[in-house]
């Protein structure tokens, strides 16, 4: 077994810059993911919703198919 340094994860508000990673994640998990413009509209106009992403460092964590 190879020792690896610990990875620091954080939960942050989703931003417009996160949309490509979120879209890639949802596309591999869902048969009909939301289109990008739907996420954009939600971030711009829905003041009641909170969308979050998990980051490892500065990168959004994108689960691989079958990982949960």
PDB file of N, CA and C in Angstrom:
ATOM      1  N   UNK A   1       0.836  -1.174   0.000  1.00  0.00           N
ATOM      2  CA  UNK A   1       0.000   0.000   0.000  1.00  0.00           C
ATOM      3  C   UNK A   1       0.885   1.243   0.000  1.00  0.00           C
ATOM      4  N   UNK A   2       0.543   2.195  -0.821  1.00  0.00           N
ATOM      5  CA  UNK A   2       1.301   3.430  -0.914  1.00  0.00           C
ATOM      6  C   UNK A   2       0.612   4.495  -0.074  1.00  0.00           C
ATOM      7  N   UNK A   3       1.375   5.143   0.781  1.00  0.00           N
ATOM      8  CA  UNK A   3       0.809   6.220   1.596  1.00  0.00           C
ATOM      9  C   UNK A   3       0.612   7.459   0.729  1.00  0.00           C
ATOM     10  N   UNK A   4      -0.552   8.074   0.890  1.00  0.00           N
ATOM     11  CA  UNK A   4      -0.851   9.305   0.166  1.00  0.00           C
ATOM     12  C   UNK A   4      -1.136  10.409   1.169  1.00  0.00           C
ATOM     13  N   UNK A   5      -0.824  11.643   0.800  1.00  0.00           N
ATOM     14  CA  UNK A   5      -1.178  12.730   1.716  1.00  0.00           C
ATOM     15  C   UNK A   5      -2.697  12.851   1.816  1.00  0.00           C
ATOM     16  N   UNK A   6      -3.202  13.284   2.953  1.00  0.00           N
ATOM     17  CA  UNK A   6      -4.652  13.425   3.089  1.00  0.00           C
ATOM     18  C   UNK A   6      -5.196  14.471   2.115  1.00  0.00           C
ATOM     19  N   UNK A   7      -6.413  14.231   1.670  1.00  0.00           N
ATOM     20  CA  UNK A   7      -7.073  15.160   0.760  1.00  0.00           C
ATOM     21  C   UNK A   7      -8.074  15.969   1.573  1.00  0.00           C
ATOM     22  N   UNK A   8      -7.975  17.282   1.476  1.00  0.00           N
ATOM     23  CA  UNK A   8      -8.906  18.140   2.193  1.00  0.00           C
ATOM     24  C   UNK A   8     -10.121  18.388   1.305  1.00  0.00           C
ATOM     25  N   UNK A   9     -11.285  18.021   1.799  1.00  0.00           N
ATOM     26  CA  UNK A   9     -12.532  18.255   1.080  1.00  0.00           C
ATOM     27  C   UNK A   9     -13.253  19.430   1.721  1.00  0.00           C
ATOM     28  N   UNK A  10     -13.958  20.190   0.887  1.00  0.00           N
ATOM     29  CA  UNK A  10     -14.780  21.284   1.411  1.00  0.00           C
ATOM     30  C   UNK A  10     -16.103  21.288   0.667  1.00  0.00           C
ATOM     31  N   UNK A  11     -17.125  21.798   1.323  1.00  0.00           N
ATOM     32  CA  UNK A  11     -18.439  21.957   0.719  1.00  0.00           C
ATOM     33  C   UNK A  11     -18.655  23.451   0.547  1.00  0.00           C
ATOM     34  N   UNK A  12     -18.855  23.848  -0.708  1.00  0.00           N
ATOM     35  CA  UNK A  12     -18.944  25.274  -1.045  1.00  0.00           C
ATOM     36  C   UNK A  12     -20.174  25.551  -1.894  1.00  0.00           C
ATOM     37  N   UNK A  13     -20.626  26.801  -1.899  1.00  0.00           N
ATOM     38  CA  UNK A  13     -21.707  27.172  -2.823  1.00  0.00           C
ATOM     39  C   UNK A  13     -21.263  26.972  -4.273  1.00  0.00           C
ATOM     40  N   UNK A  14     -22.160  26.464  -5.096  1.00  0.00           N
ATOM     41  CA  UNK A  14     -21.864  26.280  -6.515  1.00  0.00           C
ATOM     42  C   UNK A  14     -21.815  27.638  -7.199  1.00  0.00           C
ATOM     43  N   UNK A  15     -20.860  27.798  -8.111  1.00  0.00           N
ATOM     44  CA  UNK A  15     -20.732  29.025  -8.892  1.00  0.00           C
ATOM     45  C   UNK A  15     -20.878  28.701 -10.374  1.00  0.00           C
ATOM     46  N   UNK A  16     -20.964  29.740 -11.189  1.00  0.00           N
ATOM     47  CA  UNK A  16     -21.054  29.534 -12.631  1.00  0.00           C
ATOM     48  C   UNK A  16     -19.825  28.805 -13.162  1.00  0.00           C
ATOM     49  N   UNK A  17     -18.674  29.032 -12.565  1.00  0.00           N
ATOM     50  CA  UNK A  17     -17.451  28.348 -13.001  1.00  0.00           C
ATOM     51  C   UNK A  17     -17.501  26.844 -12.752  1.00  0.00           C
ATOM     52  N   UNK A  18     -18.375  26.409 -11.841  1.00  0.00           N
ATOM     53  CA  UNK A  18     -18.495  24.982 -11.523  1.00  0.00           C
ATOM     54  C   UNK A  18     -19.393  24.228 -12.495  1.00  0.00           C
ATOM     55  N   UNK A  19     -20.138  24.938 -13.323  1.00  0.00           N
ATOM     56  CA  UNK A  19     -21.144  24.291 -14.169  1.00  0.00           C
ATOM     57  C   UNK A  19     -20.602  23.191 -15.074  1.00  0.00           C
ATOM     58  N   UNK A  20     -19.443  23.348 -15.726  1.00  0.00           N
ATOM     59  CA  UNK A  20     -18.955  22.236 -16.562  1.00  0.00           C
ATOM     60  C   UNK A  20     -18.725  20.942 -15.765  1.00  0.00           C
ATOM     61  N   UNK A  21     -18.154  21.045 -14.569  1.00  0.00           N
ATOM     62  CA  UNK A  21     -17.918  19.848 -13.756  1.00  0.00           C
ATOM     63  C   UNK A  21     -19.231  19.274 -13.246  1.00  0.00           C
ATOM     64  N   UNK A  22     -20.158  20.136 -12.851  1.00  0.00           N
ATOM     65  CA  UNK A  22     -21.464  19.658 -12.378  1.00  0.00           C
ATOM     66  C   UNK A  22     -22.199  18.959 -13.514  1.00  0.00           C
ATOM     67  N   UNK A  23     -22.177  19.553 -14.676  1.00  0.00           N
ATOM     68  CA  UNK A  23     -22.850  18.971 -15.835  1.00  0.00           C
ATOM     69  C   UNK A  23     -22.238  17.611 -16.189  1.00  0.00           C
ATOM     70  N   UNK A  24     -20.925  17.489 -16.135  1.00  0.00           N
ATOM     71  CA  UNK A  24     -20.260  16.213 -16.418  1.00  0.00           C
ATOM     72  C   UNK A  24     -20.662  15.166 -15.393  1.00  0.00           C
ATOM     73  N   UNK A  25     -20.737  15.574 -14.136  1.00  0.00           N
ATOM     74  CA  UNK A  25     -21.124  14.654 -13.070  1.00  0.00           C
ATOM     75  C   UNK A  25     -22.550  14.159 -13.265  1.00  0.00           C
ATOM     76  N   UNK A  26     -23.455  15.068 -13.526  1.00  0.00           N
ATOM     77  CA  UNK A  26     -24.861  14.702 -13.679  1.00  0.00           C
ATOM     78  C   UNK A  26     -25.093  13.865 -14.936  1.00  0.00           C
ATOM     79  N   UNK A  27     -24.358  14.138 -15.981  1.00  0.00           N
ATOM     80  CA  UNK A  27     -24.525  13.392 -17.231  1.00  0.00           C
ATOM     81  C   UNK A  27     -24.176  11.921 -17.056  1.00  0.00           C
ATOM     82  N   UNK A  28     -23.200  11.623 -16.199  1.00  0.00           N
ATOM     83  CA  UNK A  28     -22.826  10.212 -16.002  1.00  0.00           C
ATOM     84  C   UNK A  28     -23.710   9.536 -14.960  1.00  0.00           C
ATOM     85  N   UNK A  29     -24.520  10.296 -14.235  1.00  0.00           N
ATOM     86  CA  UNK A  29     -25.365   9.716 -13.189  1.00  0.00           C
ATOM     87  C   UNK A  29     -26.837   9.609 -13.580  1.00  0.00           C
ATOM     88  N   UNK A  30     -27.297  10.478 -14.459  1.00  0.00           N
ATOM     89  CA  UNK A  30     -28.721  10.547 -14.781  1.00  0.00           C
ATOM     90  C   UNK A  30     -28.971  10.303 -16.261  1.00  0.00           C
ATOM     91  N   UNK A  31     -30.112   9.728 -16.569  1.00  0.00           N
ATOM     92  CA  UNK A  31     -30.478   9.527 -17.970  1.00  0.00           C
ATOM     93  C   UNK A  31     -30.852  10.849 -18.631  1.00  0.00           C
ATOM     94  N   UNK A  32     -31.481  11.740 -17.876  1.00  0.00           N
ATOM     95  CA  UNK A  32     -31.873  13.045 -18.412  1.00  0.00           C
ATOM     96  C   UNK A  32     -31.444  14.154 -17.451  1.00  0.00           C
ATOM     97  N   UNK A  33     -30.156  14.524 -17.485  1.00  0.00           N
ATOM     98  CA  UNK A  33     -29.691  15.585 -16.580  1.00  0.00           C
ATOM     99  C   UNK A  33     -30.256  16.948 -17.001  1.00  0.00           C
ATOM    100  N   UNK A  34     -30.264  17.869 -16.062  1.00  0.00           N
ATOM    101  CA  UNK A  34     -30.682  19.233 -16.386  1.00  0.00           C
ATOM    102  C   UNK A  34     -29.753  19.813 -17.448  1.00  0.00           C
ATOM    103  N   UNK A  35     -30.270  20.619 -18.361  1.00  0.00           N
ATOM    104  CA  UNK A  35     -29.389  21.336 -19.286  1.00  0.00           C
ATOM    105  C   UNK A  35     -28.664  22.453 -18.534  1.00  0.00           C
ATOM    106  N   UNK A  36     -27.531  22.869 -19.059  1.00  0.00           N
ATOM    107  CA  UNK A  36     -26.719  23.891 -18.400  1.00  0.00           C
ATOM    108  C   UNK A  36     -27.515  25.160 -18.132  1.00  0.00           C
ATOM    109  N   UNK A  37     -28.360  25.561 -19.070  1.00  0.00           N
ATOM    110  CA  UNK A  37     -29.102  26.819 -18.876  1.00  0.00           C
ATOM    111  C   UNK A  37     -30.042  26.735 -17.676  1.00  0.00           C
ATOM    112  N   UNK A  38     -30.487  25.531 -17.306  1.00  0.00           N
ATOM    113  CA  UNK A  38     -31.350  25.379 -16.134  1.00  0.00           C
ATOM    114  C   UNK A  38     -30.566  25.691 -14.856  1.00  0.00           C
ATOM    115  N   UNK A  39     -29.338  25.190 -14.766  1.00  0.00           N
ATOM    116  CA  UNK A  39     -28.500  25.509 -13.611  1.00  0.00           C
ATOM    117  C   UNK A  39     -28.203  27.004 -13.570  1.00  0.00           C
ATOM    118  N   UNK A  40     -27.908  27.595 -14.732  1.00  0.00           N
ATOM    119  CA  UNK A  40     -27.626  29.025 -14.778  1.00  0.00           C
ATOM    120  C   UNK A  40     -28.815  29.827 -14.267  1.00  0.00           C
ATOM    121  N   UNK A  41     -30.005  29.469 -14.717  1.00  0.00           N
ATOM    122  CA  UNK A  41     -31.209  30.176 -14.284  1.00  0.00           C
ATOM    123  C   UNK A  41     -31.427  30.012 -12.783  1.00  0.00           C
ATOM    124  N   UNK A  42     -31.202  28.821 -12.269  1.00  0.00           N
ATOM    125  CA  UNK A  42     -31.355  28.592 -10.837  1.00  0.00           C
ATOM    126  C   UNK A  42     -30.382  29.450 -10.033  1.00  0.00           C
ATOM    127  N   UNK A  43     -29.123  29.487 -10.465  1.00  0.00           N
ATOM    128  CA  UNK A  43     -28.127  30.279  -9.740  1.00  0.00           C
ATOM    129  C   UNK A  43     -28.450  31.770  -9.794  1.00  0.00           C
ATOM    130  N   UNK A  44     -28.999  32.218 -10.907  1.00  0.00           N
ATOM    131  CA  UNK A  44     -29.290  33.639 -11.076  1.00  0.00           C
ATOM    132  C   UNK A  44     -30.574  34.082 -10.387  1.00  0.00           C
ATOM    133  N   UNK A  45     -31.599  33.231 -10.399  1.00  0.00           N
ATOM    134  CA  UNK A  45     -32.918  33.716 -10.001  1.00  0.00           C
ATOM    135  C   UNK A  45     -33.535  33.061  -8.777  1.00  0.00           C
ATOM    136  N   UNK A  46     -33.183  31.843  -8.464  1.00  0.00           N
ATOM    137  CA  UNK A  46     -33.834  31.145  -7.356  1.00  0.00           C
ATOM    138  C   UNK A  46     -33.126  31.488  -6.051  1.00  0.00           C
ATOM    139  N   UNK A  47     -33.653  32.469  -5.354  1.00  0.00           N
ATOM    140  CA  UNK A  47     -33.028  32.930  -4.104  1.00  0.00           C
ATOM    141  C   UNK A  47     -33.347  32.026  -2.920  1.00  0.00           C
ATOM    142  N   UNK A  48     -34.258  31.063  -3.109  1.00  0.00           N
ATOM    143  CA  UNK A  48     -34.603  30.144  -2.030  1.00  0.00           C
ATOM    144  C   UNK A  48     -33.753  28.879  -2.041  1.00  0.00           C
ATOM    145  N   UNK A  49     -33.140  28.577  -3.166  1.00  0.00           N
ATOM    146  CA  UNK A  49     -32.357  27.337  -3.299  1.00  0.00           C
ATOM    147  C   UNK A  49     -30.885  27.599  -2.998  1.00  0.00           C
ATOM    148  N   UNK A  50     -30.222  26.565  -2.524  1.00  0.00           N
ATOM    149  CA  UNK A  50     -28.783  26.594  -2.306  1.00  0.00           C
ATOM    150  C   UNK A  50     -28.192  25.374  -2.994  1.00  0.00           C
ATOM    151  N   UNK A  51     -27.303  25.603  -3.934  1.00  0.00           N
ATOM    152  CA  UNK A  51     -26.635  24.521  -4.646  1.00  0.00           C
ATOM    153  C   UNK A  51     -25.202  24.454  -4.160  1.00  0.00           C
ATOM    154  N   UNK A  52     -24.780  23.260  -3.790  1.00  0.00           N
ATOM    155  CA  UNK A  52     -23.464  23.064  -3.203  1.00  0.00           C
ATOM    156  C   UNK A  52     -22.637  22.102  -4.038  1.00  0.00           C
ATOM    157  N   UNK A  53     -21.331  22.258  -3.953  1.00  0.00           N
ATOM    158  CA  UNK A  53     -20.398  21.329  -4.591  1.00  0.00           C
ATOM    159  C   UNK A  53     -19.376  20.892  -3.542  1.00  0.00           C
ATOM    160  N   UNK A  54     -18.792  19.734  -3.776  1.00  0.00           N
ATOM    161  CA  UNK A  54     -17.692  19.254  -2.944  1.00  0.00           C
ATOM    162  C   UNK A  54     -16.411  19.504  -3.718  1.00  0.00           C
ATOM    163  N   UNK A  55     -15.438  20.074  -3.041  1.00  0.00           N
ATOM    164  CA  UNK A  55     -14.146  20.361  -3.678  1.00  0.00           C
ATOM    165  C   UNK A  55     -13.029  19.596  -2.971  1.00  0.00           C
ATOM    166  N   UNK A  56     -12.083  19.156  -3.786  1.00  0.00           N
ATOM    167  CA  UNK A  56     -10.808  18.639  -3.292  1.00  0.00           C
ATOM    168  C   UNK A  56      -9.791  19.683  -3.728  1.00  0.00           C
ATOM    169  N   UNK A  57      -9.358  20.501  -2.801  1.00  0.00           N
ATOM    170  CA  UNK A  57      -8.547  21.660  -3.165  1.00  0.00           C
ATOM    171  C   UNK A  57      -9.432  22.652  -3.891  1.00  0.00           C
ATOM    172  N   UNK A  58      -9.063  22.984  -5.118  1.00  0.00           N
ATOM    173  CA  UNK A  58      -9.848  23.931  -5.918  1.00  0.00           C
ATOM    174  C   UNK A  58     -10.757  23.245  -6.930  1.00  0.00           C
ATOM    175  N   UNK A  59     -10.631  21.930  -7.072  1.00  0.00           N
ATOM    176  CA  UNK A  59     -11.368  21.183  -8.088  1.00  0.00           C
ATOM    177  C   UNK A  59     -12.665  20.607  -7.530  1.00  0.00           C
ATOM    178  N   UNK A  60     -13.725  20.704  -8.328  1.00  0.00           N
ATOM    179  CA  UNK A  60     -14.995  20.077  -7.963  1.00  0.00           C
ATOM    180  C   UNK A  60     -14.827  18.566  -8.081  1.00  0.00           C
ATOM    181  N   UNK A  61     -15.259  17.853  -7.061  1.00  0.00           N
ATOM    182  CA  UNK A  61     -15.198  16.389  -7.059  1.00  0.00           C
ATOM    183  C   UNK A  61     -16.317  15.865  -7.935  1.00  0.00           C
ATOM    184  N   UNK A  62     -15.958  15.080  -8.937  1.00  0.00           N
ATOM    185  CA  UNK A  62     -16.927  14.481  -9.837  1.00  0.00           C
ATOM    186  C   UNK A  62     -16.911  12.985  -9.594  1.00  0.00           C
ATOM    187  N   UNK A  63     -18.018  12.437  -9.036  1.00  0.00           N
ATOM    188  CA  UNK A  63     -18.043  10.998  -8.791  1.00  0.00           C
ATOM    189  C   UNK A  63     -17.985  10.200 -10.084  1.00  0.00           C
ATOM    190  N   UNK A  64     -17.374   9.053 -10.003  1.00  0.00           N
ATOM    191  CA  UNK A  64     -17.332   8.179 -11.170  1.00  0.00           C
ATOM    192  C   UNK A  64     -18.558   7.271 -11.147  1.00  0.00           C
ATOM    193  N   UNK A  65     -19.028   6.825 -12.304  1.00  0.00           N
ATOM    194  CA  UNK A  65     -20.186   5.937 -12.328  1.00  0.00           C
ATOM    195  C   UNK A  65     -19.962   4.718 -11.436  1.00  0.00           C
ATOM    196  N   UNK A  66     -20.992   4.394 -10.657  1.00  0.00           N
ATOM    197  CA  UNK A  66     -20.913   3.238  -9.784  1.00  0.00           C
ATOM    198  C   UNK A  66     -20.243   3.502  -8.453  1.00  0.00           C
ATOM    199  N   UNK A  67     -19.838   4.770  -8.196  1.00  0.00           N
ATOM    200  CA  UNK A  67     -19.144   5.040  -6.927  1.00  0.00           C
ATOM    201  C   UNK A  67     -20.100   5.456  -5.816  1.00  0.00           C
ATOM    202  N   UNK A  68     -21.378   5.425  -6.103  1.00  0.00           N
ATOM    203  CA  UNK A  68     -22.306   5.732  -5.030  1.00  0.00           C
ATOM    204  C   UNK A  68     -23.295   6.701  -5.454  1.00  0.00           C
TER     205      UNK A  68
END
